[in-house]
Amino acid sequence: MFGPQGPTLRELAVQALSSVERGYDLLAPKFDHTPFRTPDEVLDAVAKAVEPLGPFADGLDLCCGTGAGTRLLAGVCRRTVTGVDFSAGMLDVARRRVRPAGAPRVGWVRADARALPFREAFDLVVSFGAFGHFLPRELPGLCAQVRSALRPGGRFAFPVFAPPRPAHPAFWLLLGFDAAMRVRNALWRPPFVMYYRALRPGALLHELERAGFAVELRALPEFGRRADGSPRGRLVVARRTDGPAPEVSPRQAG
């Protein structure tokens, strides 16, 4: 499926009936041969938009998977880059595939994004394609964890894209996928949390502001505009502001 090097339908079925962590451990060796990997054009557009915001010394790729975003960070951070993910299988693949020569130094940490083992360690955090793995009630804790990992003035950057409209086949494909996942999780344990439409970008931006970020949206011109003139793709740039962080425990929201 997805080509000769991609996973078979049977492998995808086994993954879908596993936990999120186990499922990605199984998928890891073939993940980069699926549409689930963030496309290079998205990575390139984000890198182009992020670079002028620097300089950055230390960067974190949140939910790094096989390291596509980590490569981006290696081009904009001068000292260290860290990839964090809770799938040991994905991290194993990332270690083999992301080996920049010279600076920055790259490291890998196995951890849950809802309980990060970092405090004021980074100037830049990026994330790609991971938010579907978090339920809406987990957003306050997630945003608080990202804020605590950033130094004052540090930035959390990630792309968002305009959802397809009902006239587009992708609208119904994503809606059907989410419906199938809800049925699967109602009937099977452990749950596999991956929803394309459950998380509303507006809710995420609101929680970032509540957590102590100043949030701005920057158009990604590489993806053009919709018929109403709005950008198809935007970069969310959330800057950690000064002042005490709200009291949200890592697991409280989950």
Coordinates of C-alpha atoms in Angstrom, one line a residue:
M1 CA 0.0 0.0 0.0
F2 CA 1.2 3.5 -0.9
G3 CA 3.8 1.9 -3.2
P4 CA 6.1 -1.1 -3.0
Q5 CA 8.1 0.2 0.0
G6 CA 5.0 1.2 2.0
P7 CA 3.1 -0.8 4.5
T8 CA 0.6 -3.5 3.4
L9 CA -3.1 -3.3 4.2
R10 CA -2.6 -6.0 6.7
E11 CA 0.2 -4.1 8.5
L12 CA -1.9 -1.0 8.6
A13 CA -4.8 -3.0 10.1
V14 CA -2.5 -4.4 12.8
Q15 CA -1.3 -0.9 13.6
A16 CA -4.8 0.5 13.8
L17 CA -5.7 -2.2 16.3
S18 CA -2.7 -1.4 18.5
S19 CA -2.1 1.4 21.0
V20 CA -0.8 4.7 19.5
E21 CA 2.7 3.9 20.8
R22 CA 2.8 0.3 19.7
G23 CA 1.2 1.2 16.4
Y24 CA 3.9 3.7 15.5
D25 CA 6.6 1.3 16.6
L26 CA 5.2 -1.1 14.0
L27 CA 4.9 1.5 11.3
A28 CA 8.2 3.2 11.9
P29 CA 10.4 1.3 9.3
K30 CA 7.9 2.2 6.5
F31 CA 6.5 5.5 7.8
D32 CA 8.5 7.7 5.4
H33 CA 6.9 5.8 2.4
T34 CA 3.4 6.8 3.5
P35 CA 1.4 10.0 3.0
F36 CA 1.5 10.5 6.8
R37 CA 5.0 11.9 6.6
T38 CA 5.1 15.7 6.4
P39 CA 5.8 16.6 2.8
D40 CA 9.1 18.3 2.0
E41 CA 7.3 21.4 0.5
V42 CA 5.7 22.0 3.9
L43 CA 9.0 21.6 5.7
D44 CA 10.8 23.9 3.3
A45 CA 8.0 26.6 3.6
V46 CA 8.2 26.5 7.4
A47 CA 12.0 26.7 7.4
K48 CA 11.9 29.7 5.2
A49 CA 9.3 31.4 7.4
V50 CA 11.1 30.5 10.7
E51 CA 14.7 31.4 9.8
P52 CA 14.2 35.2 10.0
L53 CA 12.8 34.9 13.5
G54 CA 16.1 33.7 14.8
P55 CA 18.9 33.3 15.6
F56 CA 18.2 30.2 17.6
A57 CA 20.7 28.2 19.6
D58 CA 18.7 25.2 20.7
G59 CA 15.6 23.6 19.1
L60 CA 13.1 20.9 19.9
D61 CA 11.1 18.8 17.5
L62 CA 8.0 17.9 19.4
C63 CA 6.6 14.4 18.4
C64 CA 9.5 14.1 16.0
G65 CA 8.6 10.8 14.4
T66 CA 11.3 9.8 12.0
G67 CA 12.9 13.2 12.2
A68 CA 11.6 15.2 9.2
G69 CA 11.2 18.3 11.4
T70 CA 14.5 17.7 13.1
R71 CA 16.2 18.1 9.8
L72 CA 14.5 21.5 9.5
L73 CA 15.8 22.5 13.0
A74 CA 19.3 21.5 12.1
G75 CA 19.3 24.2 9.4
V76 CA 18.1 27.0 11.7
C77 CA 19.7 26.2 15.1
R78 CA 23.4 26.7 15.7
R79 CA 24.1 24.6 18.9
T80 CA 21.7 21.7 19.6
V81 CA 18.7 20.0 18.2
T82 CA 16.6 17.5 20.1
G83 CA 13.9 15.2 18.8
V84 CA 11.3 13.9 21.3
D85 CA 8.8 11.2 20.7
F86 CA 7.2 8.4 22.7
S87 CA 7.7 5.7 20.0
A88 CA 11.0 3.9 20.4
G89 CA 10.6 2.6 16.8
M90 CA 10.2 6.1 15.3
L91 CA 13.2 7.3 17.3
D92 CA 15.3 4.4 16.1
V93 CA 14.6 5.3 12.4
A94 CA 15.3 9.0 13.1
R95 CA 18.7 8.2 14.7
R96 CA 19.7 6.4 11.5
R97 CA 18.4 9.0 9.0
V98 CA 19.2 12.3 10.6
R99 CA 22.9 12.7 11.0
P100 CA 24.0 16.3 10.1
A101 CA 27.7 16.9 9.7
G102 CA 29.1 19.3 12.2
A103 CA 26.9 21.7 14.2
P104 CA 24.3 21.5 15.5
R105 CA 24.6 18.5 17.8
V106 CA 21.5 16.3 17.5
G107 CA 20.0 14.2 20.3
W108 CA 17.0 12.0 20.8
V109 CA 14.7 11.6 23.9
R110 CA 11.9 9.2 24.4
A111 CA 9.2 11.0 26.3
D112 CA 5.5 11.9 26.2
A113 CA 4.7 15.4 25.0
R114 CA 2.3 15.8 27.9
A115 CA 5.1 15.3 30.4
L116 CA 8.3 16.8 28.9
P117 CA 11.5 16.4 30.8
F118 CA 12.8 19.9 29.9
R119 CA 12.7 23.2 31.7
E120 CA 13.7 26.4 29.8
A121 CA 16.0 24.5 27.5
F122 CA 15.0 25.7 24.0
D123 CA 14.7 28.8 21.9
L124 CA 12.5 27.2 19.3
V125 CA 10.0 24.3 19.4
V126 CA 8.4 23.0 16.2
S127 CA 5.8 20.3 15.6
F128 CA 4.4 18.7 12.4
G129 CA 1.3 16.6 12.1
A130 CA 1.0 15.6 15.8
F131 CA -2.0 17.5 17.1
G132 CA -4.5 14.8 15.9
H133 CA -3.0 12.6 18.6
F134 CA -4.3 14.9 21.4
L135 CA -7.8 15.1 22.6
P136 CA -9.2 18.7 23.1
R137 CA -9.2 18.3 26.9
E138 CA -5.4 17.6 26.8
L139 CA -4.6 21.0 25.1
P140 CA -4.1 23.0 28.3
G141 CA -1.5 20.6 29.7
L142 CA 0.2 20.3 26.3
C143 CA 0.6 24.0 25.9
A144 CA 1.8 24.4 29.4
Q145 CA 4.5 21.7 28.8
V146 CA 5.7 23.4 25.6
R147 CA 5.9 26.8 27.5
S148 CA 7.9 25.3 30.3
A149 CA 10.4 23.8 27.8
L150 CA 11.0 27.2 26.2
R151 CA 13.2 30.0 27.5
P152 CA 11.5 33.4 28.0
G153 CA 10.9 34.8 24.5
G154 CA 11.3 31.4 22.9
R155 CA 8.9 30.4 20.1
F156 CA 6.6 27.5 19.3
A157 CA 6.0 27.3 15.6
F158 CA 3.9 24.9 13.5
P159 CA 1.9 25.0 10.3
V160 CA -1.9 24.9 9.9
F161 CA -3.9 24.5 6.8
A162 CA -7.4 25.5 5.7
P163 CA -9.6 22.5 5.9
P164 CA -11.2 21.2 2.7
R165 CA -14.8 22.3 2.0
P166 CA -17.7 19.9 1.7
A167 CA -17.5 20.1 -2.1
H168 CA -14.0 18.6 -2.0
P169 CA -13.7 14.8 -1.8
A170 CA -11.0 15.2 0.9
F171 CA -13.7 16.7 3.3
W172 CA -15.6 13.4 3.2
L173 CA -12.5 11.3 3.4
L174 CA -11.3 13.0 6.6
L175 CA -14.8 13.0 8.0
G176 CA -15.1 9.3 7.3
F177 CA -11.7 8.5 8.8
D178 CA -12.6 10.3 12.0
A179 CA -15.9 8.5 12.2
A180 CA -14.2 5.1 11.7
M181 CA -11.7 5.9 14.5
R182 CA -14.5 6.8 16.9
V183 CA -16.3 3.5 16.2
R184 CA -13.0 1.6 16.5
N185 CA -12.2 3.3 19.9
A186 CA -15.7 2.6 21.2
L187 CA -15.4 -1.1 20.4
W188 CA -11.7 -1.8 20.9
R189 CA -9.0 -1.3 23.6
P190 CA -6.5 0.2 23.8
P191 CA -7.7 3.3 22.0
F192 CA -5.8 4.7 19.0
V193 CA -6.1 8.5 19.2
M194 CA -5.8 10.0 15.8
Y195 CA -8.4 12.5 14.5
Y196 CA -8.1 14.9 11.7
R197 CA -11.1 17.1 12.5
A198 CA -11.5 16.9 16.3
L199 CA -9.1 19.6 17.1
R200 CA -10.1 23.1 16.0
P201 CA -7.2 25.5 15.3
G202 CA -9.1 28.3 17.1
A203 CA -9.3 26.3 20.3
L204 CA -5.5 25.5 20.1
L205 CA -4.7 29.2 19.7
H206 CA -6.9 30.1 22.6
E207 CA -5.2 27.6 24.8
L208 CA -1.8 28.9 23.8
E209 CA -2.8 32.4 24.8
R210 CA -4.1 31.1 28.1
A211 CA -0.8 29.3 28.7
G212 CA 1.2 32.5 28.4
F213 CA 2.0 32.8 24.7
A214 CA 1.6 35.8 22.4
V215 CA 0.3 34.2 19.2
E216 CA 0.5 35.5 15.6
L217 CA -0.3 33.9 12.2
R218 CA 1.9 34.3 9.2
A219 CA 0.8 33.3 5.7
L220 CA 2.8 30.6 3.9
P221 CA 2.6 32.0 0.4
E222 CA 3.9 28.8 -1.2
F223 CA 0.4 27.3 -0.8
G224 CA -1.5 30.1 -2.4
R225 CA -4.9 31.4 -1.4
R226 CA -8.5 30.2 -1.4
A227 CA -11.3 31.7 -3.4
D228 CA -12.1 34.1 -0.6
G229 CA -8.6 35.4 -0.5
S230 CA -7.6 33.7 2.8
P231 CA -4.2 31.8 2.8
R232 CA -4.4 28.0 2.4
G233 CA -1.5 27.6 4.7
R234 CA -0.3 29.6 7.8
L235 CA 2.5 29.4 10.3
V236 CA 1.5 29.7 13.9
V237 CA 4.2 31.5 15.9
A238 CA 3.6 31.5 19.6
R239 CA 6.1 33.5 21.6
R240 CA 6.6 32.7 25.3
T241 CA 5.9 35.9 27.3
D242 CA 7.3 36.9 30.6
G243 CA 5.4 36.3 33.8
P244 CA 4.5 33.2 35.8
A245 CA 3.0 30.2 33.9
P246 CA -0.5 29.1 34.8
E247 CA -0.7 26.1 37.2
V248 CA -1.4 23.2 34.9
S249 CA 0.0 19.8 35.8
P250 CA 1.3 17.6 33.0
R251 CA -1.6 15.1 33.3
Q252 CA -4.3 17.3 34.6
A253 CA -5.8 18.0 31.2
G254 CA -5.6 14.4 30.0

